[in-house]
Amino acid sequence: MAKYKPVRSGFTSYSLYKLPQIVPFLIVLVVAATADDSDFRSSNSWRSHPSKKLTKPVVLLISSDGFRFGYQFKTETPNIDLLIARGTEAQTGLIPVFPTMTFPNHYSIATGLYPAYHGIIMNKFTDPITGEFFNRNLDPKWWLGEPLWETAVNQGLKAATVFWPGSDVLKGSWTCPKGFCKTPYNVSVPLEERVDTILSYFDLPKSEIPDFMTLYFDEPDLQGHQYGPDDPRITQAVAKVDKMMGRVIKGLKKRNVFGDVHVILLGDHGMVTNCDKKVIYIDDLADWIKVPADWIQAYFPVLAMNPRWGKDVKNPGEKNAELVAKMNEALSSGKVENGEFLQVYLKEKLPKRLHYSESSRIPPIIGMVGEGLMVKQNRTNAQECFGNHGYDNMFFSMRSIFIGHGPRFRRGKKVPSFENVQIYNVVAEILGLRPAPNNGSSLFTRSILLPFGETWEVE
Ligand SMILES: [Zn+2]
């Protein structure tokens, strides 16, 4: 989550401002479910097991923060392997959205929206228009779109969250109910306790078992930031996550529901090494253009700039374009150390595949930083080695995992990699929910899920 120091208390900053939502909400694709939802759910398409406890679809969505695709090969992971063998896996990983940061990605998974549309454009950012600072605030005005827990509750289902960025924001009919919504986020809650909270929901009377649940592990992200992706402590953290998955599986089996629960294990992004000698210094551009530090909101993995031209400048857009041109001239001159690994854009000129322009919260100038490179103002900063993410989602190192296990997922199936904005529709389809407008494709669910009525006997 955090860049240098993992945030120990997290989610602690609250905004006191009250301003209208300003991000234009573009609906790219509306997925229409024509059937009445209640009919949808109660139809005999769901194979009920009279001898088993669950007679309804249940989804347990688990995130392992910073679980880079390939970590599962670092060590023995028997429990993750079991889910892969008996479930459906994104063969070469789950593609995060840009920027490949924790908050934007968890909220894209929950809403099916790209960050420009759900409003959480970075973990921390300053709104260029209002000047307000977002730092994991819980004020609902920041959190646009409709997350799965809200969709579920809106349509009469029950949801429970054992942490997830955004899950403790009160939105619509989602009240973050006591006992079913862990808040505030607290990194010191042991992973075992988180798993056991989820398992305890399966001890409730049938009708009170939540239909949709989230579970969040902050590993291996914490170790990844401190030591980079190739370190024995990452291997240990991966083993720990696998052990937690073993606890989930064992607990569900004990309650005779493992085969009936849709367990989705995924991560929000990957991780790459940052190290000394891989730095671009802004002050090295001074012969071409002077860029003051207070124009820069974030240096890397995304360079975010909001130049302050002053009142005398009539056309700041023109000045921004000149600045971008000068910076790129310097960077491509061959005279700036590592300059070839930074490309600066007016946000509306960013590659379309990034979906990163349609929000007034996104600052006017964005620099795309090469994989593993850092950007700093000058050489006075101490150099070090650690790990980070947030880079272009095209980089393989930013990919995470996706495994789906349960009645609607085919056994031993591999699917091509896909973007995490598809997951909202997948969960909605399993639960028989009418999805809110989102950036996913309604056709995608057909490629990954068995149709109703053809559910797979997992056990
Ligand atoms: Zn992180």
Short mmCIF file of C-alpha atoms and ligand atoms in Angstrom, two decimals:
data_model
loop_
_atom_site.label_atom_id
_atom_site.label_comp_id
_atom_site.label_asym_id
_atom_site.label_seq_id
_atom_site.Cartn_x
_atom_site.Cartn_y
_atom_site.Cartn_z
CA MET A 1 0.00 0.00 0.00
CA ALA A 2 2.39 2.67 1.15
CA LYS A 3 5.52 3.46 -0.75
CA TYR A 4 8.29 3.54 1.81
CA LYS A 5 6.70 2.91 5.14
CA PRO A 6 3.78 0.51 5.18
CA VAL A 7 0.95 2.40 6.81
CA ARG A 8 0.30 0.82 10.17
CA SER A 9 -2.91 2.50 11.07
CA GLY A 10 -4.28 3.15 7.60
CA PHE A 11 -7.65 4.66 6.71
CA THR A 12 -7.21 7.22 9.43
CA SER A 13 -7.52 10.45 7.58
CA TYR A 14 -10.95 11.93 7.13
CA SER A 15 -11.91 14.85 4.99
CA LEU A 16 -14.06 17.52 6.51
CA TYR A 17 -14.88 19.20 3.26
CA LYS A 18 -18.17 18.89 1.55
CA LEU A 19 -18.12 19.47 -2.16
CA PRO A 20 -20.13 18.03 -5.01
CA GLN A 21 -18.81 15.14 -6.98
CA ILE A 22 -17.09 16.55 -9.99
CA VAL A 23 -15.86 13.59 -11.90
CA PRO A 24 -17.85 13.14 -15.05
CA PHE A 25 -19.40 9.75 -14.86
CA LEU A 26 -19.13 8.14 -18.24
CA ILE A 27 -20.95 4.94 -18.70
CA VAL A 28 -19.11 2.83 -21.19
CA LEU A 29 -21.18 -0.25 -21.11
CA VAL A 30 -24.49 -0.95 -19.52
CA VAL A 31 -25.17 -4.54 -18.83
CA ALA A 32 -28.83 -5.19 -18.81
CA ALA A 33 -30.28 -8.16 -17.07
CA THR A 34 -33.78 -8.44 -18.35
CA ALA A 35 -35.00 -10.99 -15.86
CA ASP A 36 -36.47 -9.87 -12.60
CA ASP A 37 -33.77 -10.41 -10.01
CA SER A 38 -35.82 -12.27 -7.48
CA ASP A 39 -36.98 -14.70 -10.17
CA PHE A 40 -33.43 -14.96 -11.32
CA ARG A 41 -32.17 -16.07 -7.96
CA SER A 42 -34.97 -18.35 -6.95
CA SER A 43 -35.14 -20.13 -10.28
CA ASN A 44 -34.18 -23.76 -10.22
CA SER A 45 -31.07 -22.92 -12.18
CA TRP A 46 -29.11 -22.93 -8.93
CA ARG A 47 -28.51 -26.50 -7.99
CA SER A 48 -29.45 -26.78 -4.36
CA HIS A 49 -28.04 -29.44 -2.13
CA PRO A 50 -30.70 -30.50 0.33
CA SER A 51 -28.07 -32.20 2.43
CA LYS A 52 -25.85 -29.14 2.51
CA LYS A 53 -26.10 -25.91 4.34
CA LEU A 54 -26.07 -23.47 1.44
CA THR A 55 -29.08 -23.24 -0.82
CA LYS A 56 -28.06 -19.98 -2.46
CA PRO A 57 -25.01 -18.71 -4.36
CA VAL A 58 -22.34 -17.28 -2.06
CA VAL A 59 -19.23 -15.42 -3.16
CA LEU A 60 -16.13 -14.98 -1.02
CA LEU A 61 -13.84 -12.45 -2.70
CA ILE A 62 -10.30 -12.60 -1.32
CA SER A 63 -7.53 -10.13 -2.12
CA SER A 64 -3.88 -10.74 -1.40
CA ASP A 65 -2.32 -7.31 -1.76
CA GLY A 66 0.68 -7.14 -4.08
CA PHE A 67 0.57 -10.84 -4.99
CA ARG A 68 2.54 -10.54 -8.21
CA PHE A 69 1.79 -13.14 -10.85
CA GLY A 70 4.48 -15.80 -10.55
CA TYR A 71 4.82 -15.60 -6.75
CA GLN A 72 2.89 -18.87 -6.64
CA PHE A 73 5.99 -20.53 -8.11
CA LYS A 74 8.37 -19.21 -5.44
CA THR A 75 7.52 -21.90 -2.93
CA GLU A 76 5.16 -24.77 -2.22
CA THR A 77 1.61 -23.40 -2.27
CA PRO A 78 -0.54 -26.52 -1.89
CA ASN A 79 -3.73 -24.65 -1.06
CA ILE A 80 -3.55 -22.16 -3.90
CA ASP A 81 -2.62 -25.11 -6.15
CA LEU A 82 -5.75 -26.93 -5.08
CA LEU A 83 -7.93 -23.97 -6.04
CA ILE A 84 -6.14 -23.73 -9.39
CA ALA A 85 -6.47 -27.46 -10.11
CA ARG A 86 -10.16 -27.52 -9.27
CA GLY A 87 -11.05 -24.07 -10.48
CA THR A 88 -10.55 -21.49 -13.21
CA GLU A 89 -7.34 -19.50 -13.46
CA ALA A 90 -6.21 -16.49 -15.50
CA GLN A 91 -3.34 -18.32 -17.10
CA THR A 92 -0.90 -15.43 -17.29
CA GLY A 93 -2.37 -13.39 -14.49
CA LEU A 94 -4.92 -10.70 -13.77
CA ILE A 95 -4.30 -7.32 -15.42
CA PRO A 96 -4.63 -4.38 -13.03
CA VAL A 97 -5.94 -0.98 -14.03
CA PHE A 98 -3.69 2.05 -14.36
CA PRO A 99 -2.31 3.35 -12.08
CA THR A 100 -1.42 -0.03 -10.62
CA MET A 101 -1.91 1.09 -7.03
CA THR A 102 -3.83 -0.50 -4.18
CA PHE A 103 -6.79 1.81 -3.74
CA PRO A 104 -7.59 2.45 -7.42
CA ASN A 105 -7.40 -1.29 -8.14
CA HIS A 106 -9.38 -2.61 -5.20
CA TYR A 107 -12.10 -0.12 -6.00
CA SER A 108 -12.03 -1.07 -9.70
CA ILE A 109 -12.50 -4.69 -8.70
CA ALA A 110 -15.41 -3.69 -6.46
CA THR A 111 -17.13 -1.38 -8.97
CA GLY A 112 -16.09 -2.61 -12.42
CA LEU A 113 -15.03 0.97 -13.22
CA TYR A 114 -11.71 2.44 -14.32
CA PRO A 115 -10.29 4.92 -11.79
CA ALA A 116 -11.21 7.91 -13.95
CA TYR A 117 -14.86 6.89 -13.45
CA HIS A 118 -14.85 5.65 -9.84
CA GLY A 119 -12.87 8.69 -8.69
CA ILE A 120 -10.05 7.05 -6.71
CA ILE A 121 -7.41 8.04 -9.25
CA MET A 122 -4.44 7.31 -6.94
CA ASN A 123 -3.90 6.20 -3.33
CA LYS A 124 -3.36 9.83 -2.43
CA PHE A 125 -4.02 12.86 -4.61
CA THR A 126 -4.97 16.51 -4.61
CA ASP A 127 -8.07 17.46 -6.54
CA PRO A 128 -6.75 20.06 -9.03
CA ILE A 129 -9.99 22.00 -8.95
CA THR A 130 -10.93 22.08 -5.29
CA GLY A 131 -7.44 21.73 -3.85
CA GLU A 132 -8.72 19.08 -1.47
CA PHE A 133 -6.41 16.24 -0.54
CA PHE A 134 -7.57 12.62 -0.71
CA ASN A 135 -5.68 10.31 1.61
CA ARG A 136 -7.88 7.23 1.95
CA ASN A 137 -10.70 9.40 3.29
CA LEU A 138 -14.03 7.80 4.08
CA ASP A 139 -16.21 10.66 2.89
CA PRO A 140 -18.49 9.06 0.26
CA LYS A 141 -18.15 12.06 -2.07
CA TRP A 142 -14.77 10.72 -3.19
CA TRP A 143 -16.01 7.20 -3.89
CA LEU A 144 -18.09 7.16 -7.06
CA GLY A 145 -19.77 4.20 -8.70
CA GLU A 146 -21.53 1.34 -6.96
CA PRO A 147 -19.36 -1.25 -5.20
CA LEU A 148 -20.50 -4.87 -4.98
CA TRP A 149 -21.45 -4.68 -1.30
CA GLU A 150 -23.82 -1.83 -2.13
CA THR A 151 -25.24 -3.60 -5.21
CA ALA A 152 -25.88 -6.69 -3.08
CA VAL A 153 -27.63 -4.82 -0.28
CA ASN A 154 -29.59 -2.63 -2.73
CA GLN A 155 -31.08 -5.78 -4.21
CA GLY A 156 -31.94 -7.49 -0.97
CA LEU A 157 -28.85 -9.63 -0.42
CA LYS A 158 -26.54 -9.60 2.57
CA ALA A 159 -22.91 -8.52 2.42
CA ALA A 160 -20.02 -8.68 4.86
CA THR A 161 -16.57 -7.14 4.54
CA VAL A 162 -13.43 -8.08 6.43
CA PHE A 163 -11.55 -5.09 5.08
CA TRP A 164 -11.40 -3.83 1.50
CA PRO A 165 -10.54 -0.32 0.41
CA GLY A 166 -13.84 1.54 0.23
CA SER A 167 -15.85 -1.03 2.17
CA ASP A 168 -16.12 1.19 5.24
CA VAL A 169 -17.46 4.12 3.25
CA LEU A 170 -21.18 4.57 3.85
CA LYS A 171 -22.84 4.60 0.46
CA GLY A 172 -26.50 4.28 -0.46
CA SER A 173 -28.02 1.37 1.39
CA TRP A 174 -24.60 0.15 2.56
CA THR A 175 -24.29 1.16 6.22
CA CYS A 176 -21.15 -0.83 7.08
CA PRO A 177 -23.21 -2.79 9.64
CA LYS A 178 -21.62 -3.73 12.93
CA GLY A 179 -20.42 -7.30 12.95
CA PHE A 180 -20.53 -7.48 9.16
CA CYS A 181 -18.08 -4.72 8.25
CA LYS A 182 -14.69 -4.53 9.85
CA THR A 183 -13.67 -0.88 10.36
CA PRO A 184 -11.50 1.06 10.72
CA TYR A 185 -8.82 -0.67 8.71
CA ASN A 186 -6.20 -2.04 11.08
CA VAL A 187 -3.12 -3.73 9.71
CA SER A 188 -2.38 -5.33 13.08
CA VAL A 189 -5.46 -7.58 12.97
CA PRO A 190 -3.83 -11.00 12.38
CA LEU A 191 -4.70 -12.68 9.10
CA GLU A 192 -5.91 -15.72 11.05
CA GLU A 193 -8.46 -13.57 12.86
CA ARG A 194 -9.67 -12.16 9.53
CA VAL A 195 -10.17 -15.66 8.13
CA ASP A 196 -11.94 -16.81 11.28
CA THR A 197 -14.34 -13.86 11.12
CA ILE A 198 -15.31 -14.95 7.62
CA LEU A 199 -15.69 -18.58 8.72
CA SER A 200 -17.90 -17.54 11.64
CA TYR A 201 -20.47 -16.20 9.18
CA PHE A 202 -21.01 -19.77 7.98
CA ASP A 203 -22.04 -20.72 11.51
CA LEU A 204 -25.00 -18.33 11.33
CA PRO A 205 -28.50 -19.59 10.60
CA LYS A 206 -28.94 -20.26 6.87
CA SER A 207 -30.89 -17.10 6.14
CA GLU A 208 -28.30 -14.87 7.81
CA ILE A 209 -25.23 -16.10 5.99
CA PRO A 210 -23.99 -13.19 3.86
CA ASP A 211 -24.31 -13.76 0.12
CA PHE A 212 -21.24 -11.67 -0.64
CA MET A 213 -18.10 -11.39 1.48
CA THR A 214 -14.72 -9.73 1.09
CA LEU A 215 -11.51 -10.72 2.81
CA TYR A 216 -8.30 -8.70 2.56
CA PHE A 217 -4.71 -9.76 3.26
CA ASP A 218 -2.05 -7.03 3.28
CA GLU A 219 0.68 -9.52 2.42
CA PRO A 220 2.85 -9.98 0.44
CA ASP A 221 2.61 -6.24 -0.39
CA LEU A 222 4.19 -5.11 2.89
CA GLN A 223 7.28 -7.28 2.46
CA GLY A 224 7.39 -6.44 -1.25
CA HIS A 225 7.70 -2.72 -0.54
CA GLN A 226 10.39 -3.18 2.06
CA TYR A 227 12.60 -5.68 0.29
CA GLY A 228 11.54 -5.84 -3.37
CA PRO A 229 9.96 -8.85 -5.07
CA ASP A 230 13.00 -11.11 -4.92
CA ASP A 231 13.77 -11.67 -1.29
CA PRO A 232 13.39 -14.60 1.08
CA ARG A 233 10.90 -12.59 3.10
CA ILE A 234 8.59 -12.42 0.08
CA THR A 235 8.76 -16.19 -0.22
CA GLN A 236 7.79 -16.42 3.46
CA ALA A 237 4.91 -14.01 2.95
CA VAL A 238 3.65 -16.07 -0.02
CA ALA A 239 3.79 -19.21 2.13
CA LYS A 240 1.81 -17.35 4.78
CA VAL A 241 -0.90 -16.35 2.31
CA ASP A 242 -1.11 -19.95 1.14
CA LYS A 243 -1.44 -21.07 4.75
CA MET A 244 -4.31 -18.62 5.18
CA MET A 245 -5.97 -20.07 2.08
CA GLY A 246 -5.55 -23.49 3.73
CA ARG A 247 -7.34 -22.12 6.78
CA VAL A 248 -10.18 -20.86 4.55
CA ILE A 249 -10.49 -24.20 2.74
CA LYS A 250 -10.30 -26.29 5.91
CA GLY A 251 -12.85 -24.08 7.67
CA LEU A 252 -15.29 -24.26 4.77
CA LYS A 253 -14.84 -28.02 4.48
CA LYS A 254 -15.46 -28.46 8.18
CA ARG A 255 -18.75 -26.65 7.72
CA ASN A 256 -19.53 -28.74 4.66
CA VAL A 257 -19.79 -25.73 2.36
CA PHE A 258 -16.46 -25.67 0.51
CA GLY A 259 -17.95 -27.01 -2.71
CA ASP A 260 -20.83 -24.56 -2.60
CA VAL A 261 -18.97 -21.32 -1.95
CA HIS A 262 -17.53 -19.39 -4.87
CA VAL A 263 -14.04 -18.55 -3.62
CA ILE A 264 -12.28 -15.95 -5.75
CA LEU A 265 -8.63 -15.35 -4.93
CA LEU A 266 -6.98 -12.40 -6.62
CA GLY A 267 -4.52 -9.59 -6.09
CA ASP A 268 -4.62 -5.91 -6.88
CA HIS A 269 -1.24 -5.51 -8.58
CA GLY A 270 2.31 -6.87 -8.79
CA MET A 271 5.64 -5.51 -7.61
CA VAL A 272 8.98 -4.50 -9.12
CA THR A 273 12.38 -3.64 -7.67
CA ASN A 274 13.35 0.00 -7.34
CA CYS A 275 17.03 0.53 -6.84
CA ASP A 276 19.74 3.15 -6.95
CA LYS A 277 21.14 4.11 -10.37
CA LYS A 278 17.66 3.80 -11.84
CA VAL A 279 16.55 7.38 -11.21
CA ILE A 280 15.53 10.31 -13.40
CA TYR A 281 16.23 13.68 -11.76
CA ILE A 282 13.88 16.53 -12.63
CA ASP A 283 16.59 19.13 -11.98
CA ASP A 284 18.65 17.52 -14.79
CA LEU A 285 16.10 19.05 -17.20
CA ALA A 286 16.98 22.59 -16.09
CA ASP A 287 18.91 23.44 -19.28
CA TRP A 288 15.69 22.97 -21.23
CA ILE A 289 13.05 23.87 -18.65
CA LYS A 290 12.92 24.55 -14.92
CA VAL A 291 10.24 22.50 -13.18
CA PRO A 292 9.67 23.62 -9.59
CA ALA A 293 8.95 20.97 -6.98
CA ASP A 294 5.61 22.51 -6.04
CA TRP A 295 4.26 21.74 -9.53
CA ILE A 296 4.74 18.06 -8.87
CA GLN A 297 2.11 16.15 -6.89
CA ALA A 298 3.70 12.72 -7.25
CA TYR A 299 7.06 11.67 -8.71
CA PHE A 300 6.75 7.96 -9.36
CA PRO A 301 5.61 5.39 -10.37
CA VAL A 302 3.35 8.03 -11.90
CA LEU A 303 4.66 11.55 -12.41
CA ALA A 304 1.69 13.80 -11.69
CA MET A 305 2.07 17.51 -12.41
CA ASN A 306 -0.20 20.48 -11.91
CA PRO A 307 1.80 23.57 -12.95
CA ARG A 308 0.91 26.86 -11.26
CA TRP A 309 1.29 29.44 -13.99
CA GLY A 310 -0.09 32.34 -12.05
CA LYS A 311 -2.91 34.70 -12.88
CA ASP A 312 -1.08 36.53 -15.66
CA VAL A 313 -1.04 33.49 -17.88
CA LYS A 314 -4.16 33.61 -20.04
CA ASN A 315 -3.94 30.17 -21.55
CA PRO A 316 -2.53 27.63 -19.08
CA GLY A 317 -3.42 24.78 -21.48
CA GLU A 318 -1.00 26.21 -24.04
CA LYS A 319 1.69 26.64 -21.40
CA ASN A 320 1.17 23.05 -20.26
CA ALA A 321 1.62 21.83 -23.84
CA GLU A 322 4.86 23.83 -24.15
CA LEU A 323 6.10 22.42 -20.86
CA VAL A 324 5.38 18.87 -21.97
CA ALA A 325 7.19 19.46 -25.27
CA LYS A 326 10.25 20.93 -23.51
CA MET A 327 10.41 18.12 -20.98
CA ASN A 328 10.18 15.45 -23.66
CA GLU A 329 12.83 17.26 -25.72
CA ALA A 330 15.17 17.14 -22.72
CA LEU A 331 14.34 13.53 -21.86
CA SER A 332 14.97 12.31 -25.40
CA SER A 333 18.16 14.37 -25.88
CA GLY A 334 20.43 11.59 -24.64
CA LYS A 335 21.91 14.07 -22.15
CA VAL A 336 19.58 13.36 -19.21
CA GLU A 337 20.50 10.28 -17.20
CA ASN A 338 17.82 7.60 -17.76
CA GLY A 339 15.78 10.20 -19.66
CA GLU A 340 14.62 7.62 -22.18
CA PHE A 341 12.59 5.95 -19.43
CA LEU A 342 10.23 8.85 -18.83
CA GLN A 343 7.65 10.17 -21.27
CA VAL A 344 5.47 13.12 -20.37
CA TYR A 345 1.94 13.65 -21.67
CA LEU A 346 -0.93 16.07 -21.44
CA LYS A 347 -3.46 13.77 -19.80
CA GLU A 348 -5.81 13.86 -22.77
CA LYS A 349 -2.95 12.64 -24.98
CA LEU A 350 -2.21 9.56 -22.86
CA PRO A 351 -2.60 6.25 -24.68
CA LYS A 352 -6.31 5.39 -24.81
CA ARG A 353 -5.67 1.92 -23.38
CA LEU A 354 -4.93 3.55 -20.01
CA HIS A 355 -8.45 5.05 -19.68
CA TYR A 356 -6.86 7.83 -17.64
CA SER A 357 -8.14 11.20 -18.71
CA GLU A 358 -11.87 11.51 -18.10
CA SER A 359 -11.69 12.92 -14.61
CA SER A 360 -11.06 16.44 -13.41
CA ARG A 361 -9.24 14.88 -10.45
CA ILE A 362 -6.45 13.68 -12.73
CA PRO A 363 -3.83 16.46 -12.95
CA PRO A 364 -3.22 17.98 -16.41
CA ILE A 365 0.25 16.47 -16.95
CA ILE A 366 1.12 12.82 -16.42
CA GLY A 367 4.54 11.20 -16.87
CA MET A 368 4.77 7.50 -17.65
CA VAL A 369 7.79 6.11 -15.83
CA GLY A 370 9.74 3.10 -17.14
CA GLU A 371 9.41 -0.19 -15.28
CA GLY A 372 11.27 -0.04 -11.98
CA LEU A 373 12.55 3.51 -12.59
CA MET A 374 12.21 6.30 -10.04
CA VAL A 375 11.79 10.04 -10.52
CA LYS A 376 13.20 12.47 -7.99
CA GLN A 377 13.64 16.23 -7.92
CA ASN A 378 17.39 16.23 -7.30
CA ARG A 379 20.36 14.20 -6.17
CA THR A 380 20.11 15.11 -2.50
CA ASN A 381 17.67 12.31 -1.83
CA ALA A 382 19.11 9.16 -0.31
CA GLN A 383 19.20 6.21 -2.66
CA GLU A 384 18.09 2.79 -1.64
CA CYS A 385 16.55 -0.45 -2.85
CA PHE A 386 12.98 -1.48 -2.23
CA GLY A 387 9.88 -2.51 -4.16
CA ASN A 388 7.03 -0.60 -5.70
CA HIS A 389 4.04 -0.74 -8.03
CA GLY A 390 1.84 1.82 -9.73
CA TYR A 391 3.52 1.63 -13.14
CA ASP A 392 1.93 1.11 -16.57
CA ASN A 393 -0.45 -1.84 -16.39
CA MET A 394 1.14 -3.17 -19.58
CA PHE A 395 4.18 -4.33 -17.58
CA PHE A 396 4.02 -8.00 -16.74
CA SER A 397 5.54 -7.27 -13.31
CA MET A 398 2.38 -5.36 -12.39
CA ARG A 399 0.13 -8.36 -12.97
CA SER A 400 -1.48 -10.31 -10.17
CA ILE A 401 -3.40 -13.58 -9.93
CA PHE A 402 -7.00 -14.62 -10.49
CA ILE A 403 -8.42 -17.96 -9.42
CA GLY A 404 -12.13 -18.77 -9.20
CA HIS A 405 -13.31 -21.91 -7.45
CA GLY A 406 -16.88 -23.03 -6.88
CA PRO A 407 -20.00 -24.26 -8.64
CA ARG A 408 -19.99 -21.74 -11.52
CA PHE A 409 -16.26 -22.06 -12.25
CA ARG A 410 -15.03 -24.82 -14.53
CA ARG A 411 -12.61 -27.30 -13.09
CA GLY A 412 -9.00 -27.01 -14.27
CA LYS A 413 -9.85 -24.28 -16.75
CA LYS A 414 -7.34 -21.67 -17.92
CA VAL A 415 -8.58 -18.40 -19.36
CA PRO A 416 -6.54 -15.66 -21.04
CA SER A 417 -5.51 -12.72 -18.89
CA PHE A 418 -8.17 -10.05 -18.43
CA GLU A 419 -8.54 -6.66 -16.74
CA ASN A 420 -9.91 -6.59 -13.24
CA VAL A 421 -12.83 -4.31 -14.22
CA GLN A 422 -14.48 -7.52 -15.49
CA ILE A 423 -14.81 -9.00 -12.01
CA TYR A 424 -17.76 -6.86 -10.90
CA ASN A 425 -19.97 -8.44 -13.58
CA VAL A 426 -18.69 -11.93 -12.77
CA VAL A 427 -19.68 -11.61 -9.11
CA ALA A 428 -23.00 -9.96 -10.00
CA GLU A 429 -23.78 -12.81 -12.40
CA ILE A 430 -22.99 -15.50 -9.82
CA LEU A 431 -25.18 -13.77 -7.23
CA GLY A 432 -27.98 -13.11 -9.70
CA LEU A 433 -27.65 -9.35 -9.25
CA ARG A 434 -28.50 -6.70 -11.80
CA PRO A 435 -25.14 -4.97 -12.30
CA ALA A 436 -24.78 -1.21 -12.02
CA PRO A 437 -23.33 0.49 -15.13
CA ASN A 438 -19.65 -0.37 -15.39
CA ASN A 439 -16.66 -0.69 -17.72
CA GLY A 440 -16.75 -4.47 -17.88
CA SER A 441 -18.27 -6.46 -20.72
CA SER A 442 -21.45 -8.45 -20.20
CA LEU A 443 -20.10 -11.06 -22.61
CA PHE A 444 -17.06 -11.69 -20.44
CA THR A 445 -19.02 -13.60 -17.81
CA ARG A 446 -19.93 -16.20 -20.44
CA SER A 447 -16.27 -16.87 -21.12
CA ILE A 448 -15.41 -17.51 -17.51
CA LEU A 449 -18.56 -18.87 -15.87
CA LEU A 450 -20.65 -21.95 -16.47
CA PRO A 451 -24.22 -21.04 -17.33
CA PHE A 452 -26.84 -21.35 -14.64
CA GLY A 453 -28.00 -24.92 -14.38
CA GLU A 454 -24.68 -26.37 -15.42
CA THR A 455 -22.92 -25.91 -12.17
CA TRP A 456 -19.96 -28.09 -11.50
CA GLU A 457 -19.93 -30.53 -8.62
CA VAL A 458 -16.80 -29.43 -6.83
CA GLU A 459 -16.77 -31.97 -4.06
ZN ZN B 1 1.52 -1.59 -2.18
#
